[in-house]
XYZ file of C-alpha atoms in Angstrom:
433
model
C -4.682 62.122 63.101
C -7.566 63.683 61.015
C -7.038 61.046 58.231
C -7.062 58.205 60.762
C -10.419 59.579 62.187
C -11.936 59.736 58.785
C -10.828 56.136 58.176
C -12.438 54.929 61.364
C -15.729 56.607 60.605
C -15.770 55.022 57.144
C -15.086 51.657 58.598
C -17.841 52.060 61.042
C -20.283 53.031 58.391
C -19.383 50.129 56.310
C -19.582 47.745 59.189
C -23.169 48.894 60.043
C -24.199 48.892 56.395
C -24.954 52.588 56.573
C -25.348 54.597 53.413
C -25.179 58.275 52.878
C -28.503 59.942 52.387
C -28.904 61.278 48.892
C -29.774 65.052 49.128
C -32.736 66.154 46.983
C -31.869 68.583 44.120
C -32.399 72.211 44.784
C -35.751 73.740 43.660
C -36.045 75.658 40.411
C -37.302 79.117 41.208
C -38.927 81.414 38.661
C -39.693 84.964 39.983
C -42.762 86.284 38.013
C -44.104 89.806 37.764
C -47.880 89.479 37.800
C -48.535 93.220 37.516
C -48.137 92.986 33.817
C -50.442 91.208 31.402
C -49.383 88.586 30.549
C -47.088 87.916 33.475
C -43.375 87.875 32.709
C -40.432 86.252 34.570
C -37.923 88.509 36.071
C -35.432 86.158 37.644
C -34.371 82.492 37.178
C -32.586 80.543 39.974
C -31.486 77.006 40.107
C -28.551 76.078 42.356
C -25.675 78.276 41.356
C -27.450 79.283 38.140
C -28.924 82.759 38.685
C -30.181 84.819 35.782
C -31.595 88.382 36.103
C -33.871 88.541 32.994
C -33.891 92.410 32.623
C -30.037 92.462 32.767
C -29.680 89.521 30.228
C -32.348 91.188 27.876
C -30.458 94.533 27.785
C -27.123 92.913 27.392
C -28.062 90.711 24.475
C -30.108 93.556 22.751
C -27.065 95.730 23.063
C -25.248 93.444 20.696
C -27.309 94.903 17.880
C -25.837 98.291 18.368
C -22.223 97.299 18.989
C -20.059 99.567 16.899
C -17.767 98.080 14.266
C -14.059 98.444 14.331
C -13.117 102.085 13.276
C -9.452 101.209 12.927
C -9.501 98.559 10.103
C -11.573 98.564 6.826
C -14.621 96.369 6.848
C -13.029 93.789 4.492
C -10.277 93.176 7.127
C -10.482 91.611 10.497
C -10.849 94.014 13.396
C -7.937 95.096 15.539
C -7.302 93.148 18.686
C -8.923 95.616 21.007
C -12.183 95.858 19.063
C -12.312 92.045 18.522
C -11.756 91.423 22.242
C -14.302 94.032 23.353
C -16.944 92.342 21.124
C -16.161 88.720 21.759
C -16.125 89.184 25.517
C -19.697 90.460 25.358
C -20.734 88.017 22.723
C -19.665 84.811 24.462
C -20.961 86.093 27.731
C -24.399 86.425 26.208
C -24.044 82.849 24.684
C -23.332 81.518 28.214
C -26.355 83.192 29.632
C -28.599 81.770 26.732
C -27.195 78.310 27.382
C -27.813 78.609 31.020
C -31.440 79.356 30.394
C -32.024 76.682 27.837
C -30.263 74.140 30.012
C -32.173 74.697 33.250
C -35.358 76.749 32.691
C -36.605 76.514 29.159
C -38.568 73.332 29.644
C -40.668 74.732 32.500
C -41.080 78.269 31.368
C -44.205 79.885 29.932
C -44.707 80.006 26.157
C -44.406 83.752 26.300
C -41.068 83.754 28.022
C -39.810 80.863 25.832
C -40.667 82.894 22.687
C -38.704 85.934 24.098
C -35.693 83.834 24.867
C -35.716 82.436 21.383
C -35.987 85.946 20.035
C -32.851 86.840 22.099
C -31.127 83.750 20.632
C -31.812 85.090 17.138
C -30.412 88.495 18.051
C -27.246 86.522 19.302
C -26.963 84.703 15.945
C -27.482 87.976 13.897
C -24.809 89.833 15.938
C -22.185 87.430 14.893
C -21.856 89.535 11.778
C -20.437 92.419 13.768
C -17.171 90.600 13.141
C -17.104 90.442 9.247
C -16.014 86.796 9.101
C -17.983 86.090 5.885
C -16.552 89.110 4.149
C -12.978 88.255 5.336
C -13.196 84.721 4.274
C -14.580 85.700 0.774
C -11.704 88.194 0.143
C -8.824 87.182 -2.018
C -6.379 89.820 -0.755
C -3.076 88.111 0.020
C -0.904 89.890 2.642
C 0.058 89.205 6.132
C -2.784 91.214 7.771
C -5.395 89.528 5.613
C -4.039 86.115 6.331
C -4.090 86.563 10.001
C -7.572 87.898 9.942
C -8.767 84.988 7.665
C -7.424 82.528 10.206
C -9.201 84.334 13.077
C -12.421 84.601 11.011
C -12.357 80.843 10.298
C -11.809 79.974 13.969
C -14.667 82.496 14.918
C -17.138 80.963 12.394
C -16.409 77.355 13.606
C -16.843 78.505 17.270
C -20.272 80.001 16.345
C -21.421 76.913 14.365
C -20.279 74.652 17.309
C -22.127 76.874 19.776
C -25.352 76.718 17.689
C -24.947 72.911 17.617
C -24.670 72.975 21.434
C -27.837 75.070 21.579
C -29.607 72.324 19.384
C -28.551 69.593 21.818
C -29.391 71.717 24.812
C -33.010 72.504 23.696
C -33.787 69.358 21.784
C -31.489 66.661 23.268
C -29.232 64.238 21.371
C -31.129 62.955 18.379
C -30.773 59.934 16.217
C -30.480 59.990 12.373
C -34.264 59.303 12.141
C -35.118 62.680 13.664
C -32.148 64.745 12.648
C -34.160 66.296 9.905
C -36.343 68.318 12.343
C -34.957 71.767 13.148
C -35.123 73.860 16.285
C -32.970 76.826 15.538
C -32.944 78.601 12.257
C -30.674 81.137 10.528
C -32.664 84.338 11.055
C -31.613 85.401 7.577
C -33.645 82.484 6.122
C -30.636 80.744 4.449
C -30.958 76.978 4.836
C -29.548 73.879 3.156
C -32.040 71.181 2.042
C -31.747 67.917 0.257
C -32.124 69.525 -3.134
C -29.857 72.577 -2.453
C -29.757 75.795 -0.705
C -32.961 77.788 -0.109
C -33.269 81.561 0.564
C -36.639 81.746 2.183
C -36.593 85.173 4.049
C -36.402 85.745 7.766
C -37.190 82.985 10.146
C -37.857 82.868 13.912
C -36.226 80.033 16.045
C -38.353 77.986 18.182
C -41.396 78.150 15.755
C -42.474 75.177 13.657
C -41.970 75.833 9.950
C -45.683 75.861 9.052
C -46.265 78.483 11.679
C -43.535 80.673 10.268
C -45.911 81.336 7.335
C -49.366 81.122 8.748
C -49.011 83.089 11.933
C -50.135 86.723 11.859
C -47.519 88.830 10.243
C -45.775 86.000 8.503
C -42.472 85.630 10.269
C -41.249 83.105 7.598
C -41.336 85.615 4.759
C -40.635 89.323 4.307
C -43.696 91.147 3.224
C -43.941 92.091 -0.456
C -44.050 95.794 -1.132
C -47.678 95.591 -2.424
C -48.730 93.772 0.718
C -46.764 96.215 2.973
C -48.558 99.052 1.372
C -51.957 97.498 1.779
C -51.586 96.618 5.397
C -51.166 100.001 6.958
C -51.736 100.613 10.681
C -55.241 100.231 11.977
C -57.417 103.135 11.125
C -60.049 104.659 13.470
C -63.515 104.570 12.135
C -65.173 106.765 14.715
C -68.104 108.662 13.166
C -68.832 111.036 15.955
C -71.937 108.907 17.011
C -71.760 109.525 20.795
C -75.223 108.410 21.620
C -74.832 104.784 20.460
C -77.289 104.905 17.591
C -74.768 103.572 15.055
C -72.852 101.338 17.460
C -69.696 102.474 15.981
C -68.170 104.552 18.820
C -64.710 103.193 19.672
C -64.580 100.688 16.870
C -61.770 100.488 14.432
C -60.780 98.617 11.308
C -58.544 95.607 12.207
C -56.243 94.400 9.459
C -54.503 90.918 9.638
C -52.001 89.722 7.171
C -51.025 86.127 6.747
C -49.014 84.201 4.032
C -49.887 80.760 2.377
C -46.683 79.148 1.183
C -46.079 77.019 -1.871
C -46.887 73.614 -0.254
C -50.064 74.817 1.183
C -51.178 76.164 -2.198
C -50.477 72.685 -3.611
C -52.764 71.180 -1.022
C -55.538 73.821 -1.760
C -55.245 73.043 -5.469
C -55.509 69.276 -4.816
C -58.532 69.550 -2.572
C -60.300 71.956 -4.917
C -59.816 69.514 -7.859
C -61.028 66.580 -5.812
C -64.138 68.499 -4.532
C -64.993 69.548 -8.094
C -64.978 65.868 -9.089
C -67.257 64.992 -6.168
C -69.589 67.811 -7.039
C -69.873 66.577 -10.584
C -70.562 63.092 -9.478
C -73.072 64.228 -6.939
C -74.992 66.450 -9.345
C -75.014 63.767 -12.031
C -76.600 61.268 -9.662
C -79.344 63.802 -8.872
C -80.812 63.347 -12.376
C -81.093 67.171 -12.874
C -82.095 68.640 -16.059
C -79.298 70.351 -17.942
C -80.334 73.863 -16.872
C -80.471 72.700 -13.218
C -77.151 70.847 -13.546
C -75.449 73.940 -14.948
C -76.968 76.219 -12.357
C -75.856 73.861 -9.567
C -72.298 73.695 -10.868
C -72.227 77.457 -11.328
C -73.292 78.021 -7.766
C -70.553 75.545 -6.723
C -67.949 77.338 -8.591
C -69.059 80.702 -7.205
C -68.124 79.446 -3.665
C -64.784 77.921 -4.735
C -61.305 79.267 -4.142
C -59.939 80.844 -7.300
C -56.278 79.935 -7.829
C -54.637 83.331 -9.049
C -52.211 83.038 -11.862
C -50.982 86.615 -12.049
C -49.674 88.831 -9.225
C -51.647 91.898 -9.981
C -55.125 90.272 -9.725
C -56.454 90.151 -6.203
C -59.401 88.097 -5.212
C -61.781 89.363 -2.534
C -64.699 87.684 -0.737
C -66.453 87.973 2.621
C -65.881 85.116 4.973
C -69.003 83.225 6.023
C -67.162 82.300 9.322
C -65.844 85.662 10.348
C -67.780 88.167 8.431
C -64.412 89.896 7.556
C -63.471 90.973 4.058
C -60.614 88.718 2.897
C -58.328 89.478 -0.043
C -55.643 87.066 -1.353
C -53.079 87.858 -3.985
C -50.416 85.796 -5.649
C -47.087 87.210 -4.383
C -43.474 86.396 -3.527
C -41.241 87.347 -0.692
C -39.109 90.501 -0.681
C -36.346 89.573 -1.407
C -37.964 86.828 -3.608
C -38.072 83.421 -2.074
C -36.440 80.920 -4.537
C -36.527 77.244 -4.708
C -35.034 74.613 -7.017
C -37.079 73.293 -9.889
C -38.215 69.738 -10.298
C -37.777 66.682 -8.028
C -34.902 65.504 -6.026
C -35.142 61.938 -7.349
C -37.374 61.864 -10.421
C -36.204 58.363 -11.421
C -36.608 56.887 -7.994
C -33.114 55.568 -8.039
C -31.859 56.632 -4.624
C -32.294 54.723 -1.577
C -34.194 57.040 0.792
C -32.078 57.670 3.886
C -33.582 57.752 7.383
C -35.440 61.032 7.938
C -35.190 62.367 4.346
C -38.817 63.292 4.261
C -38.432 65.471 1.189
C -37.436 62.451 -1.044
C -39.963 60.198 0.695
C -42.830 62.650 -0.056
C -41.729 62.822 -3.846
C -41.603 59.076 -3.987
C -45.013 58.480 -2.485
C -46.607 61.169 -4.664
C -44.942 59.679 -7.820
C -46.194 56.145 -6.970
C -49.737 57.544 -6.359
C -49.705 59.330 -9.683
C -49.918 62.765 -8.076
C -48.378 65.505 -10.183
C -46.242 68.161 -8.508
C -47.704 71.679 -8.193
C -46.039 73.986 -10.714
C -45.367 77.496 -9.392
C -46.773 80.474 -11.274
C -45.229 83.483 -9.351
C -42.821 84.429 -12.203
C -45.342 86.405 -14.246
C -44.155 87.968 -17.435
C -45.545 91.257 -16.398
C -42.681 91.776 -14.016
C -39.554 92.518 -15.959
C -37.414 92.365 -12.808
C -38.483 88.795 -12.208
C -37.501 87.914 -15.822
C -33.992 89.306 -15.227
C -33.819 87.309 -12.034
C -34.919 84.089 -13.782
C -32.431 84.587 -16.596
C -29.620 84.972 -14.178
C -30.630 82.001 -12.023
C -31.820 79.364 -14.611
C -31.918 76.577 -12.017
C -34.149 78.452 -9.545
C -37.837 78.972 -9.785
C -40.044 81.300 -7.673
C -41.620 79.907 -4.459
C -45.318 80.628 -4.768
C -46.835 82.582 -1.873
C -50.300 84.073 -1.261
C -50.679 87.199 0.793
C -53.938 87.029 2.670
C -55.332 90.307 4.057
C -58.391 90.131 6.329
C -60.147 93.432 7.117
C -63.093 93.956 9.491
C -64.586 95.986 12.145
C -63.441 95.177 15.693
C -64.025 96.759 19.057
C -64.141 95.773 22.617
C -61.239 93.343 22.724
C -61.675 89.581 22.901
C -65.452 89.647 23.441
C -66.395 89.720 19.755
C -68.295 86.457 19.006
C -67.987 85.138 15.474
C -71.121 84.641 13.350
C -70.494 81.181 11.881
C -73.323 81.157 9.585
C -75.677 78.381 10.989
C -73.101 75.903 12.368
C -75.147 75.437 15.558
C -73.592 75.564 18.985
C -70.374 73.822 17.923
C -68.297 77.081 18.016
C -70.516 79.216 20.327
C -67.402 79.725 22.655
C -65.150 80.652 19.724
C -63.981 84.300 20.080
C -62.184 86.506 17.614
C -58.664 87.544 18.520
C -58.347 91.414 18.668
């Protein structure tokens, strides 16, 4: 009887050319706490997808302190109970992250996006609670090891497949032309490139490669010990001047550390050489006397970036733009960042595949007669580096400059920069505190 009724209704709708009305999709709701600065999201809701941010944050962070299996040695796969206890939490966290990136990432604030990428990197790092790499590298041949190796292989594949799913969820399906661009990085800094495997120190997912180095603190490289020692916490410089005569009350010394990577040093070297040629040409056309010509070139050289060739020779100057004391030193990551020497296709014999920008850059540079920048990090004053180079003949250091800015700051974001006669162009440019 009920089916006959449904059939009659369907026939009536068809005869009257009636179409069911499409329901609008449910709204995406972000609950935001504005009592904090900057505001943070506390809950995400879209249809049946409901994420409590504080609960998800605590659950994912707890992966870092998950205890290893106390019943089996670290070179063997954990027992069933310990494995299940970890994987249940691990894959639950993966599901929460996927739910966020699928529905909320594209409309979230940059702050919350960065926090969720931070949680994603924690999830990636926590995979090593199960020692799958150690188990797969071991050569022990007995039943327990063989079973563990099979489970380790399955777990590794599941992790890789999930990261690929994250890539598609965040970026979308990509063609071969843009497959070179990367969204998610191995936090340990291990990456495969067209010319081999690179070990570039810690990386943060969701941040473009150049920003990994140039951002404050240098996420793309572990700080060398010398830089770490020189960038201690901010020191208070109060001098007891309570009546304001010296203007120093409440001010403190602000230290900012950044890193300039190998490719950026190559650009600086190229621009410096070109500007030197332009200066020579300009002063020659001025018909200066030899003393005037030499004085003009000497003044130009005094304001030129000096490319350091040894690690223990810092260069210091006072910035005309910020008034801050700036010191830069040739350094290298800790652990040292290594790269393969030479070009990927020096004879220009390979057909450049779509998206292989590394070989494309080399080809264009070779055709234009531009020589490659040669790294100088491996100074002979460091015996440890010599040992490293002897053991890895095919690897050469990845040059890095550690740039430390020091200056007096106080009063937050209201410190206007003195830009040395640049007019009103940057009159609304404020220093970050």
